[in-house]
Amino acid sequence: MAARRMRSHQRGAAIITALLVVMLAATVATYLLMQQSHALTRTARTTDRAQAALYTQPTLDWARAILSETLKNASYVHPKQAWAQGINALPLDDAGGGTLASGVIRDEGGKFNINNMVTNGVKSPADIEVFQRLLTVLKIDADLAPAVVDWLDKDSDLTPNGAEDSFYLSLPEPYRSANQPMLQVAELTRVRGFDAATVKRLMPYVTALPARTLLNMNSALPEVIRAYFPDTTETGAIALVRSRDDLPFKDIDAVKNQKEMKGIPEVSVIKFASVTSTFFSVSIAITRNGTQVRQNALLKTADPVGSRWPSIIWVNSF
């Protein structure tokens, strides 16, 4: 009897062991299948992203072409012209790949160009005052402006309320002041006093362009107009924008003749204002099977506008 019970226990233990082995094998197999599935998904997404990226350059070339074509012989630039209409969910293939493109072109000439404050190493007090007024209009501390000037100028002389290498080198992760023009507005996050929230607040109103620019009154927002022309009231700037949206300014005389500009010295209008632009930003999104590739670029039109395709100043893909 004892021997029989022993054999029975042994058979039971063997069965339990076999079941445990089967369960373990099933768990390992399931895990491997899941890993394989994830790997295949990652490979598919990588492939879709790579294929989507192939369409970014042609889409950017579309933006260059439409700028060149629609601004050919144009005497002014206005956001109701064809170049500003962009594209939305445009199919890019006929093979069922599901690749769609969207894109937006924006006039950068209607913003305050940060690099205007220091041109060829020389500070421009008038443009610095414009930036300070813009900060005030946007309810941002105007005392932040000197730090931007120090970031742009070539010397290491500290401007009152500014910041030079002595400040940046004392940070936990030290770096030096750029002492050169900004390439993109996002660079402001490296300037003393400018956090991400402040830069985001400024984004619609400021730009960073590689040459000195005038303000395109056909695309400038009311806040920027008030910064350039402080005698213009908030109500007047809004009325000016509404007026030009219905009837674009075709020349600088049309700007000067607006009733909202009557109190503005003519010399100031001539010094700061324009009705055209040469710099445009482009935002592109290529979507394929749920995977998206984005690209931002800065374009410069030829002089005269439309004489050839705009040149590419910089491109960021992400």
Short mmCIF file of C-alpha atoms in Angstrom, two decimals:
data_model
loop_
_atom_site.label_atom_id
_atom_site.label_comp_id
_atom_site.label_asym_id
_atom_site.label_seq_id
_atom_site.Cartn_x
_atom_site.Cartn_y
_atom_site.Cartn_z
CA MET A 1 0.00 0.00 0.00
CA ALA A 2 2.75 2.42 0.94
CA ALA A 3 4.56 1.76 -2.34
CA ARG A 4 1.32 2.29 -4.30
CA ARG A 5 0.68 5.62 -2.54
CA MET A 6 4.27 6.69 -3.24
CA ARG A 7 3.91 5.93 -6.96
CA SER A 8 0.62 7.84 -7.00
CA HIS A 9 2.23 10.88 -5.41
CA GLN A 10 5.08 10.70 -7.89
CA ARG A 11 2.69 10.57 -10.84
CA GLY A 12 0.78 13.56 -9.40
CA ALA A 13 4.00 15.53 -8.95
CA ALA A 14 5.05 14.67 -12.49
CA ILE A 15 1.72 15.88 -13.87
CA ILE A 16 1.94 19.14 -11.92
CA THR A 17 5.51 19.65 -13.09
CA ALA A 18 4.47 19.01 -16.70
CA LEU A 19 1.63 21.50 -16.38
CA LEU A 20 4.00 24.11 -14.93
CA VAL A 21 6.42 23.54 -17.81
CA VAL A 22 3.59 23.92 -20.33
CA MET A 23 2.38 27.12 -18.63
CA LEU A 24 5.91 28.51 -18.59
CA ALA A 25 6.42 27.64 -22.24
CA ALA A 26 3.07 29.25 -23.13
CA THR A 27 4.02 32.41 -21.18
CA VAL A 28 7.40 32.63 -22.89
CA ALA A 29 5.81 32.04 -26.29
CA THR A 30 3.19 34.74 -25.62
CA TYR A 31 5.90 37.17 -24.51
CA LEU A 32 7.98 36.45 -27.61
CA LEU A 33 4.95 36.91 -29.86
CA MET A 34 4.17 40.22 -28.17
CA GLN A 35 7.78 41.38 -28.60
CA GLN A 36 7.67 40.33 -32.25
CA SER A 37 4.40 42.19 -32.73
CA HIS A 38 5.84 45.34 -31.12
CA ALA A 39 8.94 45.03 -33.30
CA LEU A 40 6.84 44.70 -36.43
CA THR A 41 4.73 47.70 -35.39
CA ARG A 42 7.86 49.78 -34.76
CA THR A 43 9.27 48.70 -38.11
CA ALA A 44 6.02 49.61 -39.88
CA ARG A 45 5.93 53.01 -38.19
CA THR A 46 9.56 53.65 -39.03
CA THR A 47 8.88 52.69 -42.64
CA ASP A 48 5.80 54.93 -42.78
CA ARG A 49 7.76 57.81 -41.25
CA ALA A 50 10.61 57.35 -43.72
CA GLN A 51 8.18 57.25 -46.64
CA ALA A 52 6.31 60.29 -45.34
CA ALA A 53 9.58 62.19 -45.02
CA LEU A 54 10.16 61.70 -48.74
CA TYR A 55 7.26 64.08 -49.40
CA THR A 56 8.49 66.97 -47.25
CA GLN A 57 10.84 68.43 -49.86
CA PRO A 58 8.28 68.35 -52.70
CA THR A 59 5.72 69.97 -50.37
CA LEU A 60 8.22 72.67 -49.42
CA ASP A 61 8.93 73.19 -53.10
CA TRP A 62 5.18 73.64 -53.59
CA ALA A 63 5.31 76.47 -51.04
CA ARG A 64 8.26 78.05 -52.83
CA ALA A 65 6.49 77.77 -56.17
CA ILE A 66 3.21 79.28 -55.01
CA LEU A 67 5.02 82.18 -53.35
CA SER A 68 6.97 82.85 -56.52
CA GLU A 69 3.94 82.56 -58.77
CA THR A 70 1.35 84.48 -56.76
CA LEU A 71 3.69 87.32 -55.77
CA LYS A 72 5.10 87.73 -59.26
CA ASN A 73 4.96 91.45 -60.11
CA ALA A 74 3.01 92.09 -56.88
CA SER A 75 3.54 95.54 -55.36
CA TYR A 76 2.27 94.50 -51.94
CA VAL A 77 1.92 91.39 -49.75
CA HIS A 78 -1.39 90.63 -48.04
CA PRO A 79 -2.64 87.49 -46.20
CA LYS A 80 -5.67 87.17 -48.46
CA GLN A 81 -3.49 86.49 -51.49
CA ALA A 82 -3.36 82.96 -52.88
CA TRP A 83 -0.05 82.07 -51.19
CA ALA A 84 -1.70 82.35 -47.76
CA GLN A 85 -4.46 79.82 -48.45
CA GLY A 86 -2.18 76.83 -47.80
CA ILE A 87 -3.14 73.21 -48.42
CA ASN A 88 -5.27 70.87 -46.33
CA ALA A 89 -5.28 67.05 -46.50
CA LEU A 90 -3.96 66.86 -50.05
CA PRO A 91 -3.52 63.21 -51.19
CA LEU A 92 0.03 62.57 -52.36
CA ASP A 93 -0.21 59.05 -53.77
CA ASP A 94 -2.59 56.97 -55.87
CA ALA A 95 -1.52 53.56 -54.58
CA GLY A 96 -3.68 53.52 -51.46
CA GLY A 97 -0.80 54.54 -49.23
CA GLY A 98 -2.96 57.10 -47.45
CA THR A 99 -0.32 59.84 -47.56
CA LEU A 100 -1.74 63.32 -46.96
CA ALA A 101 -0.04 66.71 -46.92
CA SER A 102 -1.04 69.93 -45.22
CA GLY A 103 0.86 73.17 -45.14
CA VAL A 104 0.62 76.78 -44.01
CA ILE A 105 2.60 79.80 -45.22
CA ARG A 106 2.88 82.83 -42.94
CA ASP A 107 4.22 86.29 -43.58
CA GLU A 108 7.03 87.02 -41.13
CA GLY A 109 7.22 90.65 -42.21
CA GLY A 110 4.23 91.58 -40.06
CA LYS A 111 6.14 90.79 -36.86
CA PHE A 112 8.82 92.61 -34.90
CA ASN A 113 12.21 91.37 -36.05
CA ILE A 114 14.28 90.84 -32.90
CA ASN A 115 17.52 91.16 -34.85
CA ASN A 116 16.59 94.73 -35.81
CA MET A 117 17.77 95.81 -32.34
CA VAL A 118 21.41 95.15 -33.28
CA THR A 119 22.40 95.47 -36.94
CA ASN A 120 26.00 94.71 -37.96
CA GLY A 121 27.02 95.01 -34.34
CA VAL A 122 25.44 98.46 -33.93
CA LYS A 123 22.57 98.90 -31.46
CA SER A 124 19.41 100.62 -32.69
CA PRO A 125 17.83 102.61 -29.81
CA ALA A 126 14.64 103.18 -31.82
CA ASP A 127 14.10 99.45 -32.39
CA ILE A 128 14.98 98.65 -28.77
CA GLU A 129 12.23 101.07 -27.71
CA VAL A 130 9.80 99.33 -30.07
CA PHE A 131 10.58 95.98 -28.44
CA GLN A 132 10.17 97.44 -24.96
CA ARG A 133 6.78 98.88 -25.93
CA LEU A 134 5.74 95.54 -27.41
CA LEU A 135 6.61 93.80 -24.15
CA THR A 136 4.57 96.39 -22.26
CA VAL A 137 1.57 95.98 -24.61
CA LEU A 138 1.75 92.22 -24.06
CA LYS A 139 2.00 92.73 -20.28
CA ILE A 140 5.53 91.35 -20.15
CA ASP A 141 8.28 93.06 -18.14
CA ALA A 142 9.92 95.63 -20.45
CA ASP A 143 13.14 95.32 -18.43
CA LEU A 144 13.74 91.99 -20.18
CA ALA A 145 14.69 93.82 -23.39
CA PRO A 146 18.30 94.73 -22.37
CA ALA A 147 19.13 91.04 -21.86
CA VAL A 148 18.13 90.36 -25.49
CA VAL A 149 20.29 93.27 -26.67
CA ASP A 150 23.29 91.88 -24.77
CA TRP A 151 22.62 88.47 -26.31
CA LEU A 152 22.71 89.98 -29.81
CA ASP A 153 25.56 92.49 -29.59
CA LYS A 154 29.16 91.53 -30.24
CA ASP A 155 30.71 92.93 -27.06
CA SER A 156 30.75 91.72 -23.49
CA ASP A 157 29.82 95.10 -22.03
CA LEU A 158 26.91 94.73 -19.63
CA THR A 159 23.82 96.80 -20.44
CA PRO A 160 21.80 97.99 -17.40
CA ASN A 161 19.33 95.18 -16.61
CA GLY A 162 21.11 93.07 -19.24
CA ALA A 163 23.09 89.82 -19.05
CA GLU A 164 26.44 88.77 -20.45
CA ASP A 165 28.75 85.76 -20.05
CA SER A 166 29.25 86.41 -16.34
CA PHE A 167 25.59 85.52 -15.75
CA TYR A 168 25.27 82.59 -18.15
CA LEU A 169 28.53 80.96 -17.02
CA SER A 170 27.28 80.98 -13.42
CA LEU A 171 24.27 78.80 -14.25
CA PRO A 172 24.15 75.10 -13.20
CA GLU A 173 24.57 74.22 -16.90
CA PRO A 174 26.78 77.10 -18.07
CA TYR A 175 26.97 78.52 -21.59
CA ARG A 176 27.98 81.78 -23.24
CA SER A 177 26.02 84.63 -24.71
CA ALA A 178 25.54 84.23 -28.48
CA ASN A 179 26.85 87.71 -29.40
CA GLN A 180 25.29 87.35 -32.83
CA PRO A 181 21.83 87.55 -34.48
CA MET A 182 19.24 84.97 -33.51
CA LEU A 183 18.40 82.25 -35.99
CA GLN A 184 15.00 81.40 -34.48
CA VAL A 185 12.75 82.96 -31.84
CA ALA A 186 12.98 79.80 -29.70
CA GLU A 187 16.53 80.89 -28.88
CA LEU A 188 14.97 83.43 -26.51
CA THR A 189 14.56 80.64 -23.93
CA ARG A 190 18.33 80.84 -23.40
CA VAL A 191 18.19 84.57 -22.62
CA ARG A 192 17.94 85.65 -19.00
CA GLY A 193 14.35 86.14 -17.88
CA PHE A 194 12.68 84.39 -20.80
CA ASP A 195 11.00 81.13 -19.83
CA ALA A 196 9.00 78.90 -22.15
CA ALA A 197 5.69 80.56 -21.22
CA THR A 198 7.03 84.05 -22.00
CA VAL A 199 8.44 82.95 -25.35
CA LYS A 200 5.15 81.24 -26.25
CA ARG A 201 3.35 84.50 -25.45
CA LEU A 202 5.69 86.39 -27.78
CA MET A 203 5.64 83.94 -30.69
CA PRO A 204 2.75 85.48 -32.68
CA TYR A 205 4.33 88.92 -32.53
CA VAL A 206 8.09 88.50 -32.99
CA THR A 207 10.39 86.86 -35.48
CA ALA A 208 14.14 86.42 -36.03
CA LEU A 209 15.24 87.27 -39.55
CA PRO A 210 18.76 87.40 -41.03
CA ALA A 211 18.39 90.97 -42.37
CA ARG A 212 16.92 94.24 -41.20
CA THR A 213 13.22 94.42 -42.08
CA LEU A 214 10.38 96.93 -42.13
CA LEU A 215 6.93 96.18 -40.74
CA ASN A 216 4.41 94.98 -43.31
CA MET A 217 1.29 96.93 -42.35
CA ASN A 218 -0.81 94.48 -44.39
CA SER A 219 -0.16 91.62 -41.96
CA ALA A 220 0.89 93.21 -38.66
CA LEU A 221 -1.26 92.49 -35.60
CA PRO A 222 -2.69 95.44 -33.61
CA GLU A 223 -0.25 94.86 -30.74
CA VAL A 224 2.75 95.17 -33.06
CA ILE A 225 1.33 98.30 -34.72
CA ARG A 226 0.91 99.93 -31.30
CA ALA A 227 4.50 99.05 -30.41
CA TYR A 228 5.83 100.69 -33.56
CA PHE A 229 3.51 103.68 -33.45
CA PRO A 230 2.78 104.49 -29.76
CA ASP A 231 0.44 107.34 -30.65
CA THR A 232 -1.96 104.78 -32.09
CA THR A 233 -4.64 103.72 -29.62
CA GLU A 234 -5.73 100.15 -29.12
CA THR A 235 -9.07 100.93 -30.76
CA GLY A 236 -7.32 102.71 -33.62
CA ALA A 237 -4.93 99.80 -34.26
CA ILE A 238 -7.83 97.33 -34.36
CA ALA A 239 -9.76 99.59 -36.73
CA LEU A 240 -6.68 99.88 -38.95
CA VAL A 241 -6.38 96.10 -39.18
CA ARG A 242 -10.06 95.70 -40.02
CA SER A 243 -9.77 98.34 -42.71
CA ARG A 244 -6.76 96.78 -44.38
CA ASP A 245 -8.33 93.31 -44.23
CA ASP A 246 -11.09 94.62 -46.49
CA LEU A 247 -8.87 96.85 -48.61
CA PRO A 248 -5.12 96.03 -48.58
CA PHE A 249 -2.58 98.83 -48.46
CA LYS A 250 -1.13 98.91 -51.96
CA ASP A 251 1.58 101.48 -51.15
CA ILE A 252 2.96 103.43 -48.22
CA ASP A 253 0.84 106.47 -49.09
CA ALA A 254 -2.26 104.37 -48.47
CA VAL A 255 -0.93 103.69 -44.97
CA LYS A 256 -0.19 107.36 -44.27
CA ASN A 257 -3.65 108.39 -45.46
CA GLN A 258 -5.50 106.16 -43.00
CA LYS A 259 -7.34 108.25 -40.42
CA GLU A 260 -5.88 106.08 -37.62
CA MET A 261 -2.39 107.15 -38.77
CA LYS A 262 -3.07 110.87 -39.05
CA GLY A 263 -1.36 111.65 -35.76
CA ILE A 264 1.75 109.61 -36.61
CA PRO A 265 4.77 111.61 -37.88
CA GLU A 266 5.35 110.85 -41.54
CA VAL A 267 9.04 110.30 -40.93
CA SER A 268 8.17 107.52 -38.47
CA VAL A 269 5.90 105.79 -40.99
CA ILE A 270 8.59 105.96 -43.66
CA LYS A 271 11.24 104.68 -41.24
CA PHE A 272 9.33 101.65 -39.99
CA ALA A 273 6.42 100.78 -42.29
CA SER A 274 6.09 98.86 -45.52
CA VAL A 275 3.36 97.07 -47.49
CA THR A 276 5.45 94.12 -48.63
CA SER A 277 7.58 91.32 -47.20
CA THR A 278 10.48 89.13 -48.25
CA PHE A 279 10.50 86.50 -45.48
CA PHE A 280 7.90 83.76 -45.05
CA SER A 281 7.67 80.81 -42.67
CA VAL A 282 6.29 77.46 -43.83
CA SER A 283 4.83 74.72 -41.60
CA ILE A 284 4.32 71.33 -43.26
CA ALA A 285 2.77 68.09 -41.99
CA ILE A 286 2.92 64.80 -43.93
CA THR A 287 0.68 62.04 -42.54
CA ARG A 288 0.90 58.39 -43.59
CA ASN A 289 -1.09 55.61 -41.90
CA GLY A 290 -1.34 57.58 -38.68
CA THR A 291 2.37 58.48 -38.63
CA GLN A 292 3.22 62.15 -39.08
CA VAL A 293 6.36 64.04 -40.08
CA ARG A 294 6.49 67.79 -39.53
CA GLN A 295 8.77 70.39 -41.04
CA ASN A 296 9.22 74.11 -40.44
CA ALA A 297 11.19 76.37 -42.77
CA LEU A 298 12.04 80.01 -43.36
CA LEU A 299 12.00 81.24 -46.95
CA LYS A 300 13.27 84.45 -48.50
CA THR A 301 11.74 85.68 -51.72
CA ALA A 302 13.90 87.04 -54.50
CA ASP A 303 14.28 90.72 -55.30
CA PRO A 304 12.17 91.66 -57.16
CA VAL A 305 9.54 89.38 -55.63
CA GLY A 306 8.64 86.48 -57.89
CA SER A 307 11.71 86.73 -60.13
CA ARG A 308 12.75 83.22 -59.00
CA TRP A 309 11.88 80.64 -56.37
CA PRO A 310 12.44 81.75 -52.77
CA SER A 311 15.65 80.61 -51.15
CA ILE A 312 15.63 78.38 -48.06
CA ILE A 313 17.17 80.06 -45.00
CA TRP A 314 16.70 77.12 -42.60
CA VAL A 315 14.67 73.91 -42.25
CA ASN A 316 13.71 71.95 -39.11
CA SER A 317 12.16 68.47 -39.33
CA PHE A 318 10.62 66.58 -36.41
#
